[in-house]
């Protein structure tokens, strides 16, 4: 599973790592390695349900969490019956 971190102004990656899983301990270790919990940040993720709890635990009020529109659109499309091409 890829876990990327990017810089919002330049769009340049800060870090991109591949892991065998995305369990909470793996995500916490990745975030602790590359991001400062005392700085205000924005994180965009897929719809994995564990992220909000992890972000609150590490960053508290210093995080803005947004959902990836691609993943959200795929979820919506998967709920519509019939043939889909996405």
JSON list of C-alpha atoms in Angstrom, two decimals:
[
{"chain": "A", "resi": 1, "resn": "UNK", "atom": "CA", "xyz": [0.00, 0.00, 0.00]},
{"chain": "A", "resi": 2, "resn": "UNK", "atom": "CA", "xyz": [1.44, 3.39, -0.89]},
{"chain": "A", "resi": 3, "resn": "UNK", "atom": "CA", "xyz": [1.41, 6.13, 1.73]},
{"chain": "A", "resi": 4, "resn": "UNK", "atom": "CA", "xyz": [2.40, 9.45, 0.13]},
{"chain": "A", "resi": 5, "resn": "UNK", "atom": "CA", "xyz": [2.93, 12.81, 1.80]},
{"chain": "A", "resi": 6, "resn": "UNK", "atom": "CA", "xyz": [3.11, 15.96, -0.32]},
{"chain": "A", "resi": 7, "resn": "UNK", "atom": "CA", "xyz": [3.87, 19.65, 0.12]},
{"chain": "A", "resi": 8, "resn": "UNK", "atom": "CA", "xyz": [0.74, 21.69, -0.61]},
{"chain": "A", "resi": 9, "resn": "UNK", "atom": "CA", "xyz": [2.27, 24.81, -2.12]},
{"chain": "A", "resi": 10, "resn": "UNK", "atom": "CA", "xyz": [4.71, 23.24, -4.56]},
{"chain": "A", "resi": 11, "resn": "UNK", "atom": "CA", "xyz": [3.01, 19.87, -4.91]},
{"chain": "A", "resi": 12, "resn": "UNK", "atom": "CA", "xyz": [6.38, 18.20, -4.41]},
{"chain": "A", "resi": 13, "resn": "UNK", "atom": "CA", "xyz": [6.34, 14.93, -2.49]},
{"chain": "A", "resi": 14, "resn": "UNK", "atom": "CA", "xyz": [7.67, 14.99, 1.04]},
{"chain": "A", "resi": 15, "resn": "UNK", "atom": "CA", "xyz": [7.62, 11.21, 1.35]},
{"chain": "A", "resi": 16, "resn": "UNK", "atom": "CA", "xyz": [6.22, 8.18, -0.42]},
{"chain": "A", "resi": 17, "resn": "UNK", "atom": "CA", "xyz": [6.58, 4.75, 1.12]},
{"chain": "A", "resi": 18, "resn": "UNK", "atom": "CA", "xyz": [5.26, 1.29, 0.29]},
{"chain": "A", "resi": 19, "resn": "UNK", "atom": "CA", "xyz": [3.97, -0.88, 3.11]},
{"chain": "A", "resi": 20, "resn": "UNK", "atom": "CA", "xyz": [2.44, -4.34, 3.29]},
{"chain": "A", "resi": 21, "resn": "UNK", "atom": "CA", "xyz": [-0.58, -2.95, 5.14]},
{"chain": "A", "resi": 22, "resn": "UNK", "atom": "CA", "xyz": [-2.21, 0.27, 6.29]},
{"chain": "A", "resi": 23, "resn": "UNK", "atom": "CA", "xyz": [-2.97, -0.62, 9.89]},
{"chain": "A", "resi": 24, "resn": "UNK", "atom": "CA", "xyz": [-3.09, 2.19, 12.41]},
{"chain": "A", "resi": 25, "resn": "UNK", "atom": "CA", "xyz": [0.42, 1.58, 13.76]},
{"chain": "A", "resi": 26, "resn": "UNK", "atom": "CA", "xyz": [1.91, 1.73, 10.24]},
{"chain": "A", "resi": 27, "resn": "UNK", "atom": "CA", "xyz": [0.08, 4.98, 9.47]},
{"chain": "A", "resi": 28, "resn": "UNK", "atom": "CA", "xyz": [1.14, 6.50, 12.80]},
{"chain": "A", "resi": 29, "resn": "UNK", "atom": "CA", "xyz": [4.79, 5.57, 12.20]},
{"chain": "A", "resi": 30, "resn": "UNK", "atom": "CA", "xyz": [4.70, 7.07, 8.69]},
{"chain": "A", "resi": 31, "resn": "UNK", "atom": "CA", "xyz": [3.15, 10.33, 9.89]},
{"chain": "A", "resi": 32, "resn": "UNK", "atom": "CA", "xyz": [5.55, 10.61, 12.84]},
{"chain": "A", "resi": 33, "resn": "UNK", "atom": "CA", "xyz": [8.51, 10.15, 10.50]},
{"chain": "A", "resi": 34, "resn": "UNK", "atom": "CA", "xyz": [7.61, 12.92, 8.06]},
{"chain": "A", "resi": 35, "resn": "UNK", "atom": "CA", "xyz": [5.15, 15.40, 9.59]},
{"chain": "A", "resi": 36, "resn": "UNK", "atom": "CA", "xyz": [5.39, 17.79, 12.53]},
{"chain": "A", "resi": 37, "resn": "UNK", "atom": "CA", "xyz": [2.32, 17.40, 14.79]},
{"chain": "A", "resi": 38, "resn": "UNK", "atom": "CA", "xyz": [2.75, 20.99, 16.02]},
{"chain": "A", "resi": 39, "resn": "UNK", "atom": "CA", "xyz": [2.26, 22.51, 12.54]},
{"chain": "A", "resi": 40, "resn": "UNK", "atom": "CA", "xyz": [-1.14, 22.97, 10.91]},
{"chain": "A", "resi": 41, "resn": "UNK", "atom": "CA", "xyz": [-1.52, 20.56, 7.99]},
{"chain": "A", "resi": 42, "resn": "UNK", "atom": "CA", "xyz": [-4.05, 19.35, 5.44]},
{"chain": "A", "resi": 43, "resn": "UNK", "atom": "CA", "xyz": [-4.29, 15.64, 4.71]},
{"chain": "A", "resi": 44, "resn": "UNK", "atom": "CA", "xyz": [-6.24, 14.14, 1.78]},
{"chain": "A", "resi": 45, "resn": "UNK", "atom": "CA", "xyz": [-7.02, 10.42, 2.06]},
{"chain": "A", "resi": 46, "resn": "UNK", "atom": "CA", "xyz": [-9.10, 7.64, 0.63]},
{"chain": "A", "resi": 47, "resn": "UNK", "atom": "CA", "xyz": [-12.19, 6.66, 2.59]},
{"chain": "A", "resi": 48, "resn": "UNK", "atom": "CA", "xyz": [-10.49, 4.34, 5.08]},
{"chain": "A", "resi": 49, "resn": "UNK", "atom": "CA", "xyz": [-12.49, 4.73, 8.30]},
{"chain": "A", "resi": 50, "resn": "UNK", "atom": "CA", "xyz": [-9.53, 4.67, 10.72]},
{"chain": "A", "resi": 51, "resn": "UNK", "atom": "CA", "xyz": [-7.86, 7.87, 9.55]},
{"chain": "A", "resi": 52, "resn": "UNK", "atom": "CA", "xyz": [-9.92, 10.47, 11.50]},
{"chain": "A", "resi": 53, "resn": "UNK", "atom": "CA", "xyz": [-9.14, 8.82, 14.85]},
{"chain": "A", "resi": 54, "resn": "UNK", "atom": "CA", "xyz": [-5.43, 8.55, 14.01]},
{"chain": "A", "resi": 55, "resn": "UNK", "atom": "CA", "xyz": [-5.22, 12.18, 12.87]},
{"chain": "A", "resi": 56, "resn": "UNK", "atom": "CA", "xyz": [-7.05, 13.43, 15.96]},
{"chain": "A", "resi": 57, "resn": "UNK", "atom": "CA", "xyz": [-4.70, 11.44, 18.18]},
{"chain": "A", "resi": 58, "resn": "UNK", "atom": "CA", "xyz": [-1.53, 12.76, 16.52]},
{"chain": "A", "resi": 59, "resn": "UNK", "atom": "CA", "xyz": [-2.42, 16.25, 15.32]},
{"chain": "A", "resi": 60, "resn": "UNK", "atom": "CA", "xyz": [-5.45, 17.28, 17.40]},
{"chain": "A", "resi": 61, "resn": "UNK", "atom": "CA", "xyz": [-6.77, 20.60, 16.08]},
{"chain": "A", "resi": 62, "resn": "UNK", "atom": "CA", "xyz": [-3.75, 21.07, 13.78]},
{"chain": "A", "resi": 63, "resn": "UNK", "atom": "CA", "xyz": [-5.19, 18.89, 10.99]},
{"chain": "A", "resi": 64, "resn": "UNK", "atom": "CA", "xyz": [-7.72, 19.46, 8.24]},
{"chain": "A", "resi": 65, "resn": "UNK", "atom": "CA", "xyz": [-8.77, 16.08, 6.83]},
{"chain": "A", "resi": 66, "resn": "UNK", "atom": "CA", "xyz": [-10.29, 15.98, 3.35]},
{"chain": "A", "resi": 67, "resn": "UNK", "atom": "CA", "xyz": [-11.52, 12.98, 1.41]},
{"chain": "A", "resi": 68, "resn": "UNK", "atom": "CA", "xyz": [-10.16, 12.23, -2.05]},
{"chain": "A", "resi": 69, "resn": "UNK", "atom": "CA", "xyz": [-12.84, 12.97, -4.65]},
{"chain": "A", "resi": 70, "resn": "UNK", "atom": "CA", "xyz": [-11.67, 10.11, -6.88]},
{"chain": "A", "resi": 71, "resn": "UNK", "atom": "CA", "xyz": [-12.25, 7.59, -4.10]},
{"chain": "A", "resi": 72, "resn": "UNK", "atom": "CA", "xyz": [-15.55, 9.21, -3.14]},
{"chain": "A", "resi": 73, "resn": "UNK", "atom": "CA", "xyz": [-16.80, 9.13, -6.75]},
{"chain": "A", "resi": 74, "resn": "UNK", "atom": "CA", "xyz": [-15.79, 5.49, -7.09]},
{"chain": "A", "resi": 75, "resn": "UNK", "atom": "CA", "xyz": [-17.73, 4.65, -3.93]},
{"chain": "A", "resi": 76, "resn": "UNK", "atom": "CA", "xyz": [-20.82, 6.45, -5.22]},
{"chain": "A", "resi": 77, "resn": "UNK", "atom": "CA", "xyz": [-20.54, 4.77, -8.63]},
{"chain": "A", "resi": 78, "resn": "UNK", "atom": "CA", "xyz": [-20.23, 1.35, -6.99]},
{"chain": "A", "resi": 79, "resn": "UNK", "atom": "CA", "xyz": [-23.64, 1.88, -5.35]},
{"chain": "A", "resi": 80, "resn": "UNK", "atom": "CA", "xyz": [-25.40, 2.53, -8.69]},
{"chain": "A", "resi": 81, "resn": "UNK", "atom": "CA", "xyz": [-26.72, -0.68, -10.25]},
{"chain": "A", "resi": 82, "resn": "UNK", "atom": "CA", "xyz": [-25.82, -1.53, -13.83]},
{"chain": "A", "resi": 83, "resn": "UNK", "atom": "CA", "xyz": [-22.70, -1.44, -15.94]},
{"chain": "A", "resi": 84, "resn": "UNK", "atom": "CA", "xyz": [-20.03, 1.07, -14.92]},
{"chain": "A", "resi": 85, "resn": "UNK", "atom": "CA", "xyz": [-16.88, 2.14, -16.64]},
{"chain": "A", "resi": 86, "resn": "UNK", "atom": "CA", "xyz": [-14.51, 4.01, -14.33]}
]
